[in-house]
mmCIF file of C-alpha atoms in Angstrom:
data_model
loop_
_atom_site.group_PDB
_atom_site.id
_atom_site.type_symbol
_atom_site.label_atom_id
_atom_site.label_comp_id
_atom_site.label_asym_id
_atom_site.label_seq_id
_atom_site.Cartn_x
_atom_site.Cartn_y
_atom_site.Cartn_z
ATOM 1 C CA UNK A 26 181.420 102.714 161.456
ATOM 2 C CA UNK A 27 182.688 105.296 159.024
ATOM 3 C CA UNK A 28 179.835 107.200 159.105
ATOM 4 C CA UNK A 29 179.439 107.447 162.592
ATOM 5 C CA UNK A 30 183.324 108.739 162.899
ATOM 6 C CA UNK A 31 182.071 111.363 159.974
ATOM 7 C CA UNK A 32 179.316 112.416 162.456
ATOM 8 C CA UNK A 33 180.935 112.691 165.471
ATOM 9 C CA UNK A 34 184.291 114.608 163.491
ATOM 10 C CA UNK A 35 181.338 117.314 162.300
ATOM 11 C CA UNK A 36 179.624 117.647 165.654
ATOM 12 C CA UNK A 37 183.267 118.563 166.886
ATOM 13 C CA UNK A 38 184.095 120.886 164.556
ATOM 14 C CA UNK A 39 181.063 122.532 165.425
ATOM 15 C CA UNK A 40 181.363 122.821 168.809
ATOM 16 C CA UNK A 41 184.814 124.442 168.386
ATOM 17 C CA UNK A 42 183.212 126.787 165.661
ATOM 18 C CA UNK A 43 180.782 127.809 168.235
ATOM 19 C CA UNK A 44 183.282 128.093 171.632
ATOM 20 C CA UNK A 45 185.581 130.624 170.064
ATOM 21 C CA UNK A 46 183.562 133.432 171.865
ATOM 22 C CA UNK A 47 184.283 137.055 172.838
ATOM 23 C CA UNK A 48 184.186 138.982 175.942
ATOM 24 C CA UNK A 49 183.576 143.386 176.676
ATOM 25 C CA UNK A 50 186.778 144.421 177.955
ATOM 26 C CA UNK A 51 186.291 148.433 177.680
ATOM 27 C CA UNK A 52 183.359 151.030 176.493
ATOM 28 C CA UNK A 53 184.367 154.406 176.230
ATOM 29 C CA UNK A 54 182.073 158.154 176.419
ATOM 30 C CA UNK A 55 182.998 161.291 177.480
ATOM 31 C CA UNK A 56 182.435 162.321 181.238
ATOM 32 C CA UNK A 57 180.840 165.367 180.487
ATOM 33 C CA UNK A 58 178.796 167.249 177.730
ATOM 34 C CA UNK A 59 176.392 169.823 177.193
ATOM 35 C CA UNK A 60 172.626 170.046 174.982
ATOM 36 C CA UNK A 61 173.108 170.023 171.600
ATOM 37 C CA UNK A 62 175.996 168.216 171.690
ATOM 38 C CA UNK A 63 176.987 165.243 169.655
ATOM 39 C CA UNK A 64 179.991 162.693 170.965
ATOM 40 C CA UNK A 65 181.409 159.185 169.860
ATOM 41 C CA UNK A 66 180.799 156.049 172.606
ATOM 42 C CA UNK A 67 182.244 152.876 171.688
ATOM 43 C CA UNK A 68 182.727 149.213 173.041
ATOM 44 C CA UNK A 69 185.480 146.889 172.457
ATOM 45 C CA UNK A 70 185.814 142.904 172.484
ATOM 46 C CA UNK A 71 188.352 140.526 172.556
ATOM 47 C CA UNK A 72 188.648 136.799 172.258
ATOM 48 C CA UNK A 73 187.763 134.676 175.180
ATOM 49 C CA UNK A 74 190.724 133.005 175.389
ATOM 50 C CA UNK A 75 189.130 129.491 174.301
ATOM 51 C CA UNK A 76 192.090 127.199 172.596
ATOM 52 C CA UNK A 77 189.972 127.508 168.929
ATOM 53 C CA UNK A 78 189.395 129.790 165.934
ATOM 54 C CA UNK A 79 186.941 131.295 164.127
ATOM 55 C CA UNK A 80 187.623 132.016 160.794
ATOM 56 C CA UNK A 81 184.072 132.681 159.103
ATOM 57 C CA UNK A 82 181.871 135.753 157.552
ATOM 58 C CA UNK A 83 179.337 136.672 160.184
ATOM 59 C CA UNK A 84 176.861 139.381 160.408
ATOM 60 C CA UNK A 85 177.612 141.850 162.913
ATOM 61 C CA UNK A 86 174.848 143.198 165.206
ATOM 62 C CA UNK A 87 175.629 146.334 168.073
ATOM 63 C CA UNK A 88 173.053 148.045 170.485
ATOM 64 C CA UNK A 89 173.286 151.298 172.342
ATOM 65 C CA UNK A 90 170.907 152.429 175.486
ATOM 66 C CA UNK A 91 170.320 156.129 175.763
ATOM 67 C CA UNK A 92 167.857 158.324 177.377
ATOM 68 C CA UNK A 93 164.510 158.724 175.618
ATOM 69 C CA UNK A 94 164.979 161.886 172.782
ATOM 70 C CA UNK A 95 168.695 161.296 172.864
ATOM 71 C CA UNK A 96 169.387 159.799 169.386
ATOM 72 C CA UNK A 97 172.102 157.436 167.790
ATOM 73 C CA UNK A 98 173.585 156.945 164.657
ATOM 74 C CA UNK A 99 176.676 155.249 163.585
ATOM 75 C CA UNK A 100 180.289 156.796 161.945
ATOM 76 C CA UNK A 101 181.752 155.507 158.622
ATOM 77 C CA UNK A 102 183.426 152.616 159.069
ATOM 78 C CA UNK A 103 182.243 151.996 162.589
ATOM 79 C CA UNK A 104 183.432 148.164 162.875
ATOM 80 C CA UNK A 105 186.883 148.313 163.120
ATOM 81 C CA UNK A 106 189.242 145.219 163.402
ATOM 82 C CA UNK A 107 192.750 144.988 164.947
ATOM 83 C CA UNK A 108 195.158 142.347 164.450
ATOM 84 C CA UNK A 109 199.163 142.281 164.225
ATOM 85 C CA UNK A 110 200.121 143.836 160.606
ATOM 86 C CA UNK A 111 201.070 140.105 159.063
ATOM 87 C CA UNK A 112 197.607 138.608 159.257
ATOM 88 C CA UNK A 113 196.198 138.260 155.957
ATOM 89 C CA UNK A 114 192.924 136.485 154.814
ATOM 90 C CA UNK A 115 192.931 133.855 152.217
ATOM 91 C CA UNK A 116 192.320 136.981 149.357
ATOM 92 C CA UNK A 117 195.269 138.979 150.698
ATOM 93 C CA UNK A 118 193.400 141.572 152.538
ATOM 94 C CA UNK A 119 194.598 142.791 155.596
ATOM 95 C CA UNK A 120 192.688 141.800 158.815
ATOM 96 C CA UNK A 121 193.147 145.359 159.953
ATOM 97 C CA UNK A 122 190.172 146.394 158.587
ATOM 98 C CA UNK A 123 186.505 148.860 158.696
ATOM 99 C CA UNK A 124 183.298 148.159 158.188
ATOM 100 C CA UNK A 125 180.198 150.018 157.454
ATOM 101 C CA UNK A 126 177.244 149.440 160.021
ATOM 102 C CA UNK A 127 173.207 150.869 159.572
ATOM 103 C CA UNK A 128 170.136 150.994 161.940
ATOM 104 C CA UNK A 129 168.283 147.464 162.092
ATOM 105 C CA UNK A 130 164.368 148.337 163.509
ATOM 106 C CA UNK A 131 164.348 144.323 164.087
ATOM 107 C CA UNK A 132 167.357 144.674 166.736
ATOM 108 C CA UNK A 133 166.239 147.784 168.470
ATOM 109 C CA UNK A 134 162.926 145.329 168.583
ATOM 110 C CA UNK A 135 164.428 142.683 170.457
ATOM 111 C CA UNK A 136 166.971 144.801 172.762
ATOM 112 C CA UNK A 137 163.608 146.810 174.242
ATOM 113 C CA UNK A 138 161.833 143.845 174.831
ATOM 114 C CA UNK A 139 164.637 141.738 176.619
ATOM 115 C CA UNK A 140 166.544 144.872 178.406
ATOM 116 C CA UNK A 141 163.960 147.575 179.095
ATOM 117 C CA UNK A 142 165.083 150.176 181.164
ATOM 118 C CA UNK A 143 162.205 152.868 182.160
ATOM 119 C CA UNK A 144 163.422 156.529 180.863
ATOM 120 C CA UNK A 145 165.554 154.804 177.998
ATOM 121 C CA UNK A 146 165.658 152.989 174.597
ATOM 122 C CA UNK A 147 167.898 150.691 172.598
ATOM 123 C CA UNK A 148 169.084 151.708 168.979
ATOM 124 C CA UNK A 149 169.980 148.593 166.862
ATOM 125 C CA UNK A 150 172.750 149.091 164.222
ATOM 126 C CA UNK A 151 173.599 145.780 161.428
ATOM 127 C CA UNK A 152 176.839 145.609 159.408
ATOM 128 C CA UNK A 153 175.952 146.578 156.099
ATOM 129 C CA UNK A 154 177.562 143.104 154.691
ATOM 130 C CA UNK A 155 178.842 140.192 156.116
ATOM 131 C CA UNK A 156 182.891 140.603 157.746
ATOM 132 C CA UNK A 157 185.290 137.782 157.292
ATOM 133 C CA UNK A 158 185.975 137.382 161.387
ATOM 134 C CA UNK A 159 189.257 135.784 161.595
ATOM 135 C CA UNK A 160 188.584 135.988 165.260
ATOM 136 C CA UNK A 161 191.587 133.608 167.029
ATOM 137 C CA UNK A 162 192.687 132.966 170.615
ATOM 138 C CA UNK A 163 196.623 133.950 169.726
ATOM 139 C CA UNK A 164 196.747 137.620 168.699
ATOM 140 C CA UNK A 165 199.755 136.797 166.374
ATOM 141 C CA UNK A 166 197.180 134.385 164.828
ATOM 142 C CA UNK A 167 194.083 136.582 163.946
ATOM 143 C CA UNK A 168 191.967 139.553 164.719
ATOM 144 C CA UNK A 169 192.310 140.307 168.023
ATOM 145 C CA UNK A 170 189.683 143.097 169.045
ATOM 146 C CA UNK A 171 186.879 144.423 167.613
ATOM 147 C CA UNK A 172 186.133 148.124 168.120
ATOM 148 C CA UNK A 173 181.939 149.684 167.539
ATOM 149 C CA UNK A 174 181.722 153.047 167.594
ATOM 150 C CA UNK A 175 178.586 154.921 167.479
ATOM 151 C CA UNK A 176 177.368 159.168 166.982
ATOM 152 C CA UNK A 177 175.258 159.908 170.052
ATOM 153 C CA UNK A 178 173.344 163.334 170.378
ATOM 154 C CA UNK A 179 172.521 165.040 173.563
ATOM 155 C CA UNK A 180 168.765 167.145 172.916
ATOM 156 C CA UNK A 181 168.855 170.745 172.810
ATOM 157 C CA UNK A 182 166.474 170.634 175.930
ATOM 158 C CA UNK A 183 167.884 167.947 177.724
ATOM 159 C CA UNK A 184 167.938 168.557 181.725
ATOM 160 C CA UNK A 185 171.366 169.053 183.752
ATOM 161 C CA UNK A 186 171.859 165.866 185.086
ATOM 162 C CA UNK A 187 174.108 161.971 185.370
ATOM 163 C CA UNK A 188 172.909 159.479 182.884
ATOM 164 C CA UNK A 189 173.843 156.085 182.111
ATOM 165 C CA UNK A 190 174.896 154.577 179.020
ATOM 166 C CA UNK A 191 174.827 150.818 177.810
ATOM 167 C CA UNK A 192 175.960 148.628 175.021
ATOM 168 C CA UNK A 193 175.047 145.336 173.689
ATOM 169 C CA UNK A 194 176.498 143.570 171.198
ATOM 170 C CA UNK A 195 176.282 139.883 168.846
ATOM 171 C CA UNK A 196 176.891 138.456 165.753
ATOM 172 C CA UNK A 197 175.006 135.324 163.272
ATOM 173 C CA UNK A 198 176.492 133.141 160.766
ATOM 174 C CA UNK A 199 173.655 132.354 158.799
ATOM 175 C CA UNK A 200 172.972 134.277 155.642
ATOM 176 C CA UNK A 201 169.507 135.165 156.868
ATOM 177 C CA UNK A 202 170.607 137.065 159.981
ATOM 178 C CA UNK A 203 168.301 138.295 162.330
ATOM 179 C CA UNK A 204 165.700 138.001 160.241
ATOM 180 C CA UNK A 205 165.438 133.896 161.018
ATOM 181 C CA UNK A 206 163.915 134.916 164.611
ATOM 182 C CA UNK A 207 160.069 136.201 164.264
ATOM 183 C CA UNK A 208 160.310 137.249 168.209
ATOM 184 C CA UNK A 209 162.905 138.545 170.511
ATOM 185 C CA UNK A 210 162.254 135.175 172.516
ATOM 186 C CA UNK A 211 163.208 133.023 169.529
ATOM 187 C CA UNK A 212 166.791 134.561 169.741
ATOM 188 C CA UNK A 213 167.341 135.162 173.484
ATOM 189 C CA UNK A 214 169.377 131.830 173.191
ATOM 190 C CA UNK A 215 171.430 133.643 170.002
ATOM 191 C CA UNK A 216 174.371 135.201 169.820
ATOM 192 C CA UNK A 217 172.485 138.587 169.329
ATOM 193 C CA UNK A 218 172.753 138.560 172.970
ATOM 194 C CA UNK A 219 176.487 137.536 173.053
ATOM 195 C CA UNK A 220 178.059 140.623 175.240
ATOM 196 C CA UNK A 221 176.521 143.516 176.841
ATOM 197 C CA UNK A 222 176.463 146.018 179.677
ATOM 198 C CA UNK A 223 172.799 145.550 180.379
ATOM 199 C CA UNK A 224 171.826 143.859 183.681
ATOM 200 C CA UNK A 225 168.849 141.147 184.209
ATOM 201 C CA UNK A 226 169.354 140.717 180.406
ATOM 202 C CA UNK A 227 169.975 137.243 178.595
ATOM 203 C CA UNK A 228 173.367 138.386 177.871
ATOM 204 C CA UNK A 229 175.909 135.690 178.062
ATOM 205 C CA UNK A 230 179.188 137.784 178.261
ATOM 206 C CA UNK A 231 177.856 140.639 180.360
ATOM 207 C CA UNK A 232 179.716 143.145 182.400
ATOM 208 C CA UNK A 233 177.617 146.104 184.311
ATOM 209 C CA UNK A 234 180.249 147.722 185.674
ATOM 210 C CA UNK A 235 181.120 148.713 182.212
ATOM 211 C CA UNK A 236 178.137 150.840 181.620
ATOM 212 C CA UNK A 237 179.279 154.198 181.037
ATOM 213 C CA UNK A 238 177.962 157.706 183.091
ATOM 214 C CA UNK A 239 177.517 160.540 181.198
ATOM 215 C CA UNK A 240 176.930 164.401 183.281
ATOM 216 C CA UNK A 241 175.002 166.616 181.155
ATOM 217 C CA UNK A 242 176.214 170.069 182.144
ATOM 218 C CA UNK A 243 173.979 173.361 182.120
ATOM 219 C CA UNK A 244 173.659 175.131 178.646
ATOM 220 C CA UNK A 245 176.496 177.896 178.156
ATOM 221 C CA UNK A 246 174.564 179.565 175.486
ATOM 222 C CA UNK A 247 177.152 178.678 173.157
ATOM 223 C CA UNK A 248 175.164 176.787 170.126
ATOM 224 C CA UNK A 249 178.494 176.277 167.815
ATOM 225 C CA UNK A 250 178.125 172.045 168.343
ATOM 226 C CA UNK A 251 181.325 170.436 166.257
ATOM 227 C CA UNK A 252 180.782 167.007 165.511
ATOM 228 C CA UNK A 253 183.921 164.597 166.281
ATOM 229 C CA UNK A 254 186.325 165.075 163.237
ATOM 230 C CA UNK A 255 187.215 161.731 161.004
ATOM 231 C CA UNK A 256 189.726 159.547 163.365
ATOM 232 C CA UNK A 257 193.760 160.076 162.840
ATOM 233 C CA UNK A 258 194.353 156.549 164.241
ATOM 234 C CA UNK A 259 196.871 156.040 161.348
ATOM 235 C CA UNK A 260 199.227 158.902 162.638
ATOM 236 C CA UNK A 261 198.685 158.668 166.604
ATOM 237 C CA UNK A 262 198.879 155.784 168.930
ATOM 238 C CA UNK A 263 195.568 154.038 170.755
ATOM 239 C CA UNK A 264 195.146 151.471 173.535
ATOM 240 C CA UNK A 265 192.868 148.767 173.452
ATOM 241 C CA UNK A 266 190.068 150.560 173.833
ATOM 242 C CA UNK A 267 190.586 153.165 171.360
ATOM 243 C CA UNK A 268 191.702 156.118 173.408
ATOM 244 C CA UNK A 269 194.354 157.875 173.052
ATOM 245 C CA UNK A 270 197.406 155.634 174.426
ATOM 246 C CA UNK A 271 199.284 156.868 177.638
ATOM 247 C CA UNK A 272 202.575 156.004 178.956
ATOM 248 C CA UNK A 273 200.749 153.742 181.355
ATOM 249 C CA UNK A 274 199.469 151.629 178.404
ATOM 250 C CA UNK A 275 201.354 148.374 177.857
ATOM 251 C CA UNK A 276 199.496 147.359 174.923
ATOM 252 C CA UNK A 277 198.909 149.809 171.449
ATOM 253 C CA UNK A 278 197.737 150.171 168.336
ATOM 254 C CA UNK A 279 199.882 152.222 166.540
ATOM 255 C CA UNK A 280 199.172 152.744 163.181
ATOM 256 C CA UNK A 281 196.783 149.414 162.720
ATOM 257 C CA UNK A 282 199.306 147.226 164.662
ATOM 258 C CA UNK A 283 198.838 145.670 168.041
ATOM 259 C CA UNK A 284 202.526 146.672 169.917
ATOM 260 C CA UNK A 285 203.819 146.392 172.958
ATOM 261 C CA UNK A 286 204.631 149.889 174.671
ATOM 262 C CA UNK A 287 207.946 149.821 176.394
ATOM 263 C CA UNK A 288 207.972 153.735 177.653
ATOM 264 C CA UNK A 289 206.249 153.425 180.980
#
């Protein structure tokens, strides 16, 4: 009998490891640019909501979708975490936090063969190292958004023109990663596929009207291209999203803390 309560007290636990999920509630690019240009896109997610936490170290995986000869790379630190300031982890860090990400060939692998789009191409990006993701339901109780930000480059000789944009994101627990799934069909189940702009995709969070448009304007002739400067977040204030924050915006981070904004 004891054994059987032992068993059924695991398979609980895990499905409340496994139910504290995360849903795309903004992705961000520019409106405009112009060939030659390079620009920072980003996605955020949030909790689901679901009455559980998820305090482990997972893997992080992130996907972009960009015309073919566009290319994408990723900023320093381009995992960012936001939580309210008094949320520590069990070492005393801060859950206000960055992480490092780097291209993963296996990801871009499986993101072109589930969500092929004719004309355009995935680039797969890995955390460097497994992040502590004290991901909780109650913002005063964990992190409460994660931020990806990636470096996209317009070509030189890229056409005048609206094109689209899409993100994809996931995570694993296991040590191994990705690199426990020999096909893209072993892990279409996986929570590589966890939240994502892509449509007819085995996303399970997804959200199309997210995908981002992007008008490429005609060459001025100007060839001076300044790549986005290293972010001030500490010393301006941001909404969820990680624009700048307006008077309109009722939630903020201002200097890594979630606040509400009273001056609308």
């Amino acid at each position: 009998m004891h054994h059987r309560v032992s068993t059924y007290h695991f398979a609980f636990l895990l499905v409340l490891l496994l139910t504290s999920c995360y849903k795309l509630i903004s992705t961000y690019a520019p409106k405009e640019v112009e060939p030659g240009q390079t620009f920072e896109v980003s996605f955020t997610i949030v909790d689901d909501g679901s009455e559980t936490q998820n305090f482990v170290n997972d893997w992080s995986y992130a996907g972009v979708r960009l015309p073919k000869g566009w290319t994408a790379s990723v900023p320093e630190g381009a995992h960012q975490q936001f939580a309210e300031d008094w949320v520590y982890y069990k070492d005393g860090s801060q859950v206000n936090s960055s992480h490092d990400m780097e291209p993963c060939d296996k990801l871009t692998q499986f993101y072109n063969s589930a969500c092929p789009k004719t004309g355009y191409t995935w680039s797969g990006f890995k955390s460097v190292t497994k992040i502590p993701k004290n991901i909780s339901a109650c913002w005063r109780n964990g992190c409460d958004s994660i931020r990806i930000t990636f470096l996209v480059t317009v070509p030189e000789n890229c056409a005048p023109g609206r094109y689209t944009i899409d993100f994809m994101g996931g995570d694993e627990e296991d040590d191994a990663g990705i690199d426990k799934y020999n096909r893209y069909t072993d892990a279409k189940d996986s929570r590589l596929f966890h939240v994502g702009t892509a449509s007819g995709s085995y996303v399970n969070n997804r959200n199309a009207s997210l995908s981002r448009t992007v008008v490429v304007l005609e060459a001025t002739g100007l060839k001076e291209v300044r790549s986005p400067q290293p972010s001030t977040q500490s010393s301006r204030d941001y909404d969820l999203s990680g624009r700048p924050a307006t008077r309109q915006s009722r939630l903020i981070i201002k200097d890594g803390k979630k606040i509400m904004n009273y001056k609308h």
